[in-house]
Structure formats: structure tokens, C-alpha cells
mmCIF file with all atom_site columns, C-alpha atoms in Angstrom:
data_model
loop_
_atom_site.group_PDB
_atom_site.id
_atom_site.type_symbol
_atom_site.label_atom_id
_atom_site.label_alt_id
_atom_site.label_comp_id
_atom_site.label_asym_id
_atom_site.label_entity_id
_atom_site.label_seq_id
_atom_site.pdbx_PDB_ins_code
_atom_site.Cartn_x
_atom_site.Cartn_y
_atom_site.Cartn_z
_atom_site.occupancy
_atom_site.B_iso_or_equiv
_atom_site.pdbx_formal_charge
_atom_site.auth_seq_id
_atom_site.auth_comp_id
_atom_site.auth_asym_id
_atom_site.auth_atom_id
_atom_site.pdbx_PDB_model_num
ATOM 1   C CA . UNK S 1 1   ? -2.196  -5.072  -16.287 1.00 78.00 ? 1178 UNK S CA 1
ATOM 2   C CA . UNK S 1 2   ? -3.741  -1.740  -18.261 1.00 85.00 ? 1179 UNK S CA 1
ATOM 3   C CA . UNK S 1 3   ? 0.192   -0.057  -18.269 1.00 92.00 ? 1180 UNK S CA 1
ATOM 4   C CA . UNK S 1 4   ? -1.812  3.705   -17.543 1.00 91.00 ? 1181 UNK S CA 1
ATOM 5   C CA . UNK S 1 5   ? -3.043  2.054   -14.239 1.00 94.00 ? 1182 UNK S CA 1
ATOM 6   C CA . UNK S 1 6   ? 0.482   0.503   -13.763 1.00 93.00 ? 1183 UNK S CA 1
ATOM 7   C CA . UNK S 1 7   ? 2.064   4.283   -14.349 1.00 93.00 ? 1184 UNK S CA 1
ATOM 8   C CA . UNK S 1 8   ? 0.189   5.453   -11.669 1.00 94.00 ? 1185 UNK S CA 1
ATOM 9   C CA . UNK S 1 9   ? 0.838   3.386   -9.178  1.00 96.00 ? 1186 UNK S CA 1
ATOM 10  C CA . UNK S 1 10  ? 5.026   3.479   -9.518  1.00 94.00 ? 1187 UNK S CA 1
ATOM 11  C CA . UNK S 1 11  ? 4.667   7.222   -10.180 1.00 92.00 ? 1188 UNK S CA 1
ATOM 12  C CA . UNK S 1 12  ? 7.391   9.614   -8.581  1.00 92.00 ? 1189 UNK S CA 1
ATOM 13  C CA . UNK S 1 13  ? 6.967   12.107  -6.232  1.00 91.00 ? 1190 UNK S CA 1
ATOM 14  C CA . UNK S 1 14  ? 5.204   8.616   -4.868  1.00 94.00 ? 1191 UNK S CA 1
ATOM 15  C CA . UNK S 1 15  ? 1.519   9.025   -3.885  1.00 96.00 ? 1192 UNK S CA 1
ATOM 16  C CA . UNK S 1 16  ? -0.645  8.015   -1.381  1.00 97.00 ? 1193 UNK S CA 1
ATOM 17  C CA . UNK S 1 17  ? -2.302  5.096   -1.322  1.00 98.00 ? 1194 UNK S CA 1
ATOM 18  C CA . UNK S 1 18  ? -5.530  3.915   -0.110  1.00 98.00 ? 1195 UNK S CA 1
ATOM 19  C CA . UNK S 1 19  ? -6.543  0.366   1.553   1.00 98.00 ? 1196 UNK S CA 1
ATOM 20  C CA . UNK S 1 20  ? -10.659 -0.164  2.094   1.00 98.00 ? 1197 UNK S CA 1
ATOM 21  C CA . UNK S 1 21  ? -10.756 -3.557  4.079   1.00 97.00 ? 1198 UNK S CA 1
ATOM 22  C CA . UNK S 1 22  ? -14.203 -4.889  7.102   1.00 95.00 ? 1199 UNK S CA 1
ATOM 23  C CA . UNK S 1 23  ? -14.966 -4.517  10.689  1.00 95.00 ? 1200 UNK S CA 1
ATOM 24  C CA . UNK S 1 24  ? -15.958 -6.763  12.199  1.00 94.00 ? 1201 UNK S CA 1
ATOM 25  C CA . UNK S 1 25  ? -19.435 -5.670  12.178  1.00 95.00 ? 1202 UNK S CA 1
ATOM 26  C CA . UNK S 1 26  ? -19.044 -5.325  8.918   1.00 94.00 ? 1203 UNK S CA 1
ATOM 27  C CA . UNK S 1 27  ? -18.130 -1.021  9.251   1.00 95.00 ? 1204 UNK S CA 1
ATOM 28  C CA . UNK S 1 28  ? -15.923 -0.048  5.902   1.00 96.00 ? 1205 UNK S CA 1
ATOM 29  C CA . UNK S 1 29  ? -12.784 0.639   7.515   1.00 96.00 ? 1206 UNK S CA 1
ATOM 30  C CA . UNK S 1 30  ? -10.345 2.994   4.428   1.00 97.00 ? 1207 UNK S CA 1
ATOM 31  C CA . UNK S 1 31  ? -7.188  3.812   5.692   1.00 98.00 ? 1208 UNK S CA 1
ATOM 32  C CA . UNK S 1 32  ? -4.085  6.296   3.431   1.00 98.00 ? 1209 UNK S CA 1
ATOM 33  C CA . UNK S 1 33  ? -0.354  3.825   3.400   1.00 97.00 ? 1210 UNK S CA 1
ATOM 34  C CA . UNK S 1 34  ? 2.956   4.414   2.397   1.00 97.00 ? 1211 UNK S CA 1
ATOM 35  C CA . UNK S 1 35  ? 3.089   1.310   -0.953  1.00 98.00 ? 1212 UNK S CA 1
ATOM 36  C CA . UNK S 1 36  ? 5.316   0.458   -3.135  1.00 97.00 ? 1213 UNK S CA 1
ATOM 37  C CA . UNK S 1 37  ? 4.715   -1.537  -6.908  1.00 97.00 ? 1214 UNK S CA 1
ATOM 38  C CA . UNK S 1 38  ? 5.912   -4.271  -7.566  1.00 96.00 ? 1215 UNK S CA 1
ATOM 39  C CA . UNK S 1 39  ? 4.736   -4.458  -11.311 1.00 94.00 ? 1216 UNK S CA 1
ATOM 40  C CA . UNK S 1 40  ? 3.128   -8.012  -9.914  1.00 96.00 ? 1217 UNK S CA 1
ATOM 41  C CA . UNK S 1 41  ? 2.130   -7.162  -5.579  1.00 97.00 ? 1218 UNK S CA 1
ATOM 42  C CA . UNK S 1 42  ? 0.975   -3.887  -3.141  1.00 98.00 ? 1219 UNK S CA 1
ATOM 43  C CA . UNK S 1 43  ? 3.983   -4.291  -0.855  1.00 98.00 ? 1220 UNK S CA 1
ATOM 44  C CA . UNK S 1 44  ? 2.246   -1.592  3.176   1.00 97.00 ? 1221 UNK S CA 1
ATOM 45  C CA . UNK S 1 45  ? 4.092   -2.483  6.257   1.00 95.00 ? 1222 UNK S CA 1
ATOM 46  C CA . UNK S 1 46  ? 2.625   -1.743  9.356   1.00 93.00 ? 1223 UNK S CA 1
ATOM 47  C CA . UNK S 1 47  ? 1.586   -2.220  12.978  1.00 92.00 ? 1224 UNK S CA 1
ATOM 48  C CA . UNK S 1 48  ? -0.036  -5.447  13.346  1.00 90.00 ? 1225 UNK S CA 1
ATOM 49  C CA . UNK S 1 49  ? -1.714  -4.265  16.194  1.00 90.00 ? 1226 UNK S CA 1
ATOM 50  C CA . UNK S 1 50  ? -4.170  -1.907  13.786  1.00 93.00 ? 1227 UNK S CA 1
ATOM 51  C CA . UNK S 1 51  ? -7.847  -2.275  13.283  1.00 94.00 ? 1228 UNK S CA 1
ATOM 52  C CA . UNK S 1 52  ? -7.398  -2.963  9.421   1.00 95.00 ? 1229 UNK S CA 1
ATOM 53  C CA . UNK S 1 53  ? -4.238  -5.290  9.759   1.00 95.00 ? 1230 UNK S CA 1
ATOM 54  C CA . UNK S 1 54  ? -6.606  -7.073  11.795  1.00 95.00 ? 1231 UNK S CA 1
ATOM 55  C CA . UNK S 1 55  ? -9.562  -6.538  9.735   1.00 96.00 ? 1232 UNK S CA 1
ATOM 56  C CA . UNK S 1 56  ? -7.304  -8.850  6.900   1.00 95.00 ? 1233 UNK S CA 1
ATOM 57  C CA . UNK S 1 57  ? -5.977  -11.419 9.566   1.00 94.00 ? 1234 UNK S CA 1
ATOM 58  C CA . UNK S 1 58  ? -9.447  -12.283 9.742   1.00 95.00 ? 1235 UNK S CA 1
ATOM 59  C CA . UNK S 1 59  ? -10.458 -11.945 6.492   1.00 95.00 ? 1236 UNK S CA 1
ATOM 60  C CA . UNK S 1 60  ? -7.657  -11.780 3.304   1.00 95.00 ? 1237 UNK S CA 1
ATOM 61  C CA . UNK S 1 61  ? -10.113 -8.826  0.714   1.00 96.00 ? 1238 UNK S CA 1
ATOM 62  C CA . UNK S 1 62  ? -9.637  -5.886  0.487   1.00 97.00 ? 1239 UNK S CA 1
ATOM 63  C CA . UNK S 1 63  ? -9.567  -3.163  -2.182  1.00 98.00 ? 1240 UNK S CA 1
ATOM 64  C CA . UNK S 1 64  ? -6.502  -0.165  -3.030  1.00 98.00 ? 1241 UNK S CA 1
ATOM 65  C CA . UNK S 1 65  ? -6.996  3.264   -4.835  1.00 98.00 ? 1242 UNK S CA 1
ATOM 66  C CA . UNK S 1 66  ? -4.361  5.323   -6.255  1.00 97.00 ? 1243 UNK S CA 1
ATOM 67  C CA . UNK S 1 67  ? -5.762  8.770   -7.146  1.00 96.00 ? 1244 UNK S CA 1
ATOM 68  C CA . UNK S 1 68  ? -4.321  12.649  -8.916  1.00 94.00 ? 1245 UNK S CA 1
ATOM 69  C CA . UNK S 1 69  ? -5.406  15.308  -6.968  1.00 90.00 ? 1246 UNK S CA 1
ATOM 70  C CA . UNK S 1 70  ? -5.090  17.742  -10.493 1.00 90.00 ? 1247 UNK S CA 1
ATOM 71  C CA . UNK S 1 71  ? -6.494  16.596  -14.218 1.00 91.00 ? 1248 UNK S CA 1
ATOM 72  C CA . UNK S 1 72  ? -7.092  14.759  -15.086 1.00 91.00 ? 1249 UNK S CA 1
ATOM 73  C CA . UNK S 1 73  ? -7.518  12.724  -12.313 1.00 94.00 ? 1250 UNK S CA 1
ATOM 74  C CA . UNK S 1 74  ? -6.544  9.435   -13.253 1.00 95.00 ? 1251 UNK S CA 1
ATOM 75  C CA . UNK S 1 75  ? -6.478  7.138   -10.440 1.00 97.00 ? 1252 UNK S CA 1
ATOM 76  C CA . UNK S 1 76  ? -5.548  2.952   -9.784  1.00 97.00 ? 1253 UNK S CA 1
ATOM 77  C CA . UNK S 1 77  ? -8.490  0.917   -8.017  1.00 97.00 ? 1254 UNK S CA 1
ATOM 78  C CA . UNK S 1 78  ? -7.407  -2.593  -7.082  1.00 98.00 ? 1255 UNK S CA 1
ATOM 79  C CA . UNK S 1 79  ? -9.567  -5.561  -5.302  1.00 98.00 ? 1256 UNK S CA 1
ATOM 80  C CA . UNK S 1 80  ? -7.784  -8.581  -4.157  1.00 98.00 ? 1257 UNK S CA 1
ATOM 81  C CA . UNK S 1 81  ? -6.071  -10.514 -1.909  1.00 97.00 ? 1258 UNK S CA 1
ATOM 82  C CA . UNK S 1 82  ? -3.867  -9.466  1.118   1.00 97.00 ? 1259 UNK S CA 1
ATOM 83  C CA . UNK S 1 83  ? -1.120  -12.021 3.053   1.00 96.00 ? 1260 UNK S CA 1
ATOM 84  C CA . UNK S 1 84  ? -0.268  -10.926 6.241   1.00 96.00 ? 1261 UNK S CA 1
ATOM 85  C CA . UNK S 1 85  ? 3.691   -11.474 6.413   1.00 95.00 ? 1262 UNK S CA 1
ATOM 86  C CA . UNK S 1 86  ? 6.666   -11.583 8.599   1.00 94.00 ? 1263 UNK S CA 1
ATOM 87  C CA . UNK S 1 87  ? 8.439   -7.524  8.228   1.00 92.00 ? 1264 UNK S CA 1
ATOM 88  C CA . UNK S 1 88  ? 11.129  -7.542  5.833   1.00 94.00 ? 1265 UNK S CA 1
ATOM 89  C CA . UNK S 1 89  ? 13.310  -4.618  5.992   1.00 91.00 ? 1266 UNK S CA 1
ATOM 90  C CA . UNK S 1 90  ? 14.542  -4.609  3.348   1.00 94.00 ? 1267 UNK S CA 1
ATOM 91  C CA . UNK S 1 91  ? 10.858  -4.477  1.686   1.00 96.00 ? 1268 UNK S CA 1
ATOM 92  C CA . UNK S 1 92  ? 10.574  -1.302  4.296   1.00 94.00 ? 1269 UNK S CA 1
ATOM 93  C CA . UNK S 1 93  ? 13.353  0.270   2.945   1.00 94.00 ? 1270 UNK S CA 1
ATOM 94  C CA . UNK S 1 94  ? 12.048  0.053   -0.407  1.00 96.00 ? 1271 UNK S CA 1
ATOM 95  C CA . UNK S 1 95  ? 9.032   1.338   0.380   1.00 96.00 ? 1272 UNK S CA 1
ATOM 96  C CA . UNK S 1 96  ? 10.292  4.297   2.912   1.00 96.00 ? 1273 UNK S CA 1
ATOM 97  C CA . UNK S 1 97  ? 12.144  5.630   -0.264  1.00 96.00 ? 1274 UNK S CA 1
ATOM 98  C CA . UNK S 1 98  ? 9.499   6.379   -2.195  1.00 96.00 ? 1275 UNK S CA 1
ATOM 99  C CA . UNK S 1 99  ? 8.456   9.239   0.018   1.00 96.00 ? 1276 UNK S CA 1
ATOM 100 C CA . UNK S 1 100 ? 11.755  10.150  2.177   1.00 96.00 ? 1277 UNK S CA 1
ATOM 101 C CA . UNK S 1 101 ? 15.130  10.009  1.138   1.00 94.00 ? 1278 UNK S CA 1
ATOM 102 C CA . UNK S 1 102 ? 17.294  7.717   2.442   1.00 94.00 ? 1279 UNK S CA 1
ATOM 103 C CA . UNK S 1 103 ? 18.987  9.547   5.096   1.00 94.00 ? 1280 UNK S CA 1
ATOM 104 C CA . UNK S 1 104 ? 15.257  10.216  5.927   1.00 95.00 ? 1281 UNK S CA 1
ATOM 105 C CA . UNK S 1 105 ? 14.362  6.950   5.585   1.00 94.00 ? 1282 UNK S CA 1
ATOM 106 C CA . UNK S 1 106 ? 16.928  5.715   7.517   1.00 92.00 ? 1283 UNK S CA 1
ATOM 107 C CA . UNK S 1 107 ? 16.096  7.855   10.640  1.00 93.00 ? 1284 UNK S CA 1
ATOM 108 C CA . UNK S 1 108 ? 12.741  7.097   10.411  1.00 91.00 ? 1285 UNK S CA 1
ATOM 109 C CA . UNK S 1 109 ? 12.999  3.223   9.481   1.00 90.00 ? 1286 UNK S CA 1
ATOM 110 C CA . UNK S 1 110 ? 15.701  3.806   13.648  1.00 90.00 ? 1287 UNK S CA 1
ATOM 111 C CA . UNK S 1 111 ? 12.892  5.646   15.700  1.00 91.00 ? 1288 UNK S CA 1
ATOM 112 C CA . UNK S 1 112 ? 10.434  2.504   15.105  1.00 86.00 ? 1289 UNK S CA 1
ATOM 113 C CA . UNK S 1 113 ? 12.857  -0.215  14.798  1.00 78.00 ? 1290 UNK S CA 1
ATOM 114 C CA . UNK S 1 114 ? 10.658  -1.552  17.860  1.00 81.00 ? 1291 UNK S CA 1
ATOM 115 C CA . UNK S 1 115 ? 7.236   -1.620  17.200  1.00 85.00 ? 1292 UNK S CA 1
ATOM 116 C CA . UNK S 1 116 ? 6.792   -4.893  16.266  1.00 88.00 ? 1293 UNK S CA 1
ATOM 117 C CA . UNK S 1 117 ? 5.779   -4.498  11.800  1.00 92.00 ? 1294 UNK S CA 1
ATOM 118 C CA . UNK S 1 118 ? 4.027   -6.690  9.329   1.00 94.00 ? 1295 UNK S CA 1
ATOM 119 C CA . UNK S 1 119 ? 4.030   -7.171  5.610   1.00 96.00 ? 1296 UNK S CA 1
ATOM 120 C CA . UNK S 1 120 ? 0.787   -6.478  3.967   1.00 97.00 ? 1297 UNK S CA 1
ATOM 121 C CA . UNK S 1 121 ? 1.114   -8.154  0.164   1.00 97.00 ? 1298 UNK S CA 1
ATOM 122 C CA . UNK S 1 122 ? -1.883  -7.232  -1.886  1.00 98.00 ? 1299 UNK S CA 1
ATOM 123 C CA . UNK S 1 123 ? -2.433  -9.897  -4.769  1.00 98.00 ? 1300 UNK S CA 1
ATOM 124 C CA . UNK S 1 124 ? -4.340  -8.224  -7.545  1.00 97.00 ? 1301 UNK S CA 1
ATOM 125 C CA . UNK S 1 125 ? -7.496  -9.634  -8.902  1.00 97.00 ? 1302 UNK S CA 1
ATOM 126 C CA . UNK S 1 126 ? -9.242  -6.695  -10.349 1.00 97.00 ? 1303 UNK S CA 1
ATOM 127 C CA . UNK S 1 127 ? -7.638  -2.596  -12.175 1.00 96.00 ? 1304 UNK S CA 1
ATOM 128 C CA . UNK S 1 128 ? -9.511  -0.951  -12.743 1.00 95.00 ? 1305 UNK S CA 1
ATOM 129 C CA . UNK S 1 129 ? -8.309  2.343   -14.596 1.00 96.00 ? 1306 UNK S CA 1
ATOM 130 C CA . UNK S 1 130 ? -9.997  5.812   -14.539 1.00 94.00 ? 1307 UNK S CA 1
ATOM 131 C CA . UNK S 1 131 ? -9.444  9.362   -15.687 1.00 90.00 ? 1308 UNK S CA 1
ATOM 132 C CA . UNK S 1 132 ? -11.855 11.465  -16.410 1.00 79.00 ? 1309 UNK S CA 1
#
């Protein structure tokens, strides 16, 4: 993967990522997500009841994008395969602390502890880096 693409994925403060899936009727679905890049995979957590998680359970093909809102408007675009896995508390915490302070991440996780979560591990197959 291009080092510029990786840097954009890993920058702090963390940017919102966007996941693209295909609904059962063929319509595209794009959702904003918190994520973490580990150097090989994108990690995301969500409820297994969401429409996009259901889409990935049916068809693991996925797109993912992270982009800047200001010049030079860099973007990392990824196409790949998603694997749905059981909740991994340590990974959920790593994702949350990219977006929140540790105490806030702990409070947020405690507030949703009764929800069932699932992990999405995105394996990149095609990566494009753009800079306008």
C-alpha cells in the first residue's frame, strides 16, 4: 500500500471513514464509521442488526474511504473483502480511543455494553490514493 494512503488512514485526530455495501435490492448503501487501521486491515465495530452489516453477511465485498475536508483534499479509497467476527473488547477500545479520550471511551463503551456488537475486519484488495 502507498505510504501516503497509510498515513491518511492512521492520522490523528482520526477521520470518519465511509463504508459502502450493496443492499439486497441492489441499491448502494454508504455509512459513516469509526475505524482503526492496523497496517494490514481496517477494523470497525457495529451492531449485527444494521443494514450494512446484514449486507456484508450476505456479500463480503466492501468499499471504504477516508478523505480530507480541506486542501489538498487527499483521499484513500479501498475495495476489498469484509469478514464479520465476534466482538473483541480490546479492539473496540482501540477504535474508540482514536476518537475519544480514554475516560470518554471507557464511559461510551460502558453505556453500550448491553448491545450486541460485531467486528468487521476489512482486507484491502485494491487501494487508491488521491490528492487533488
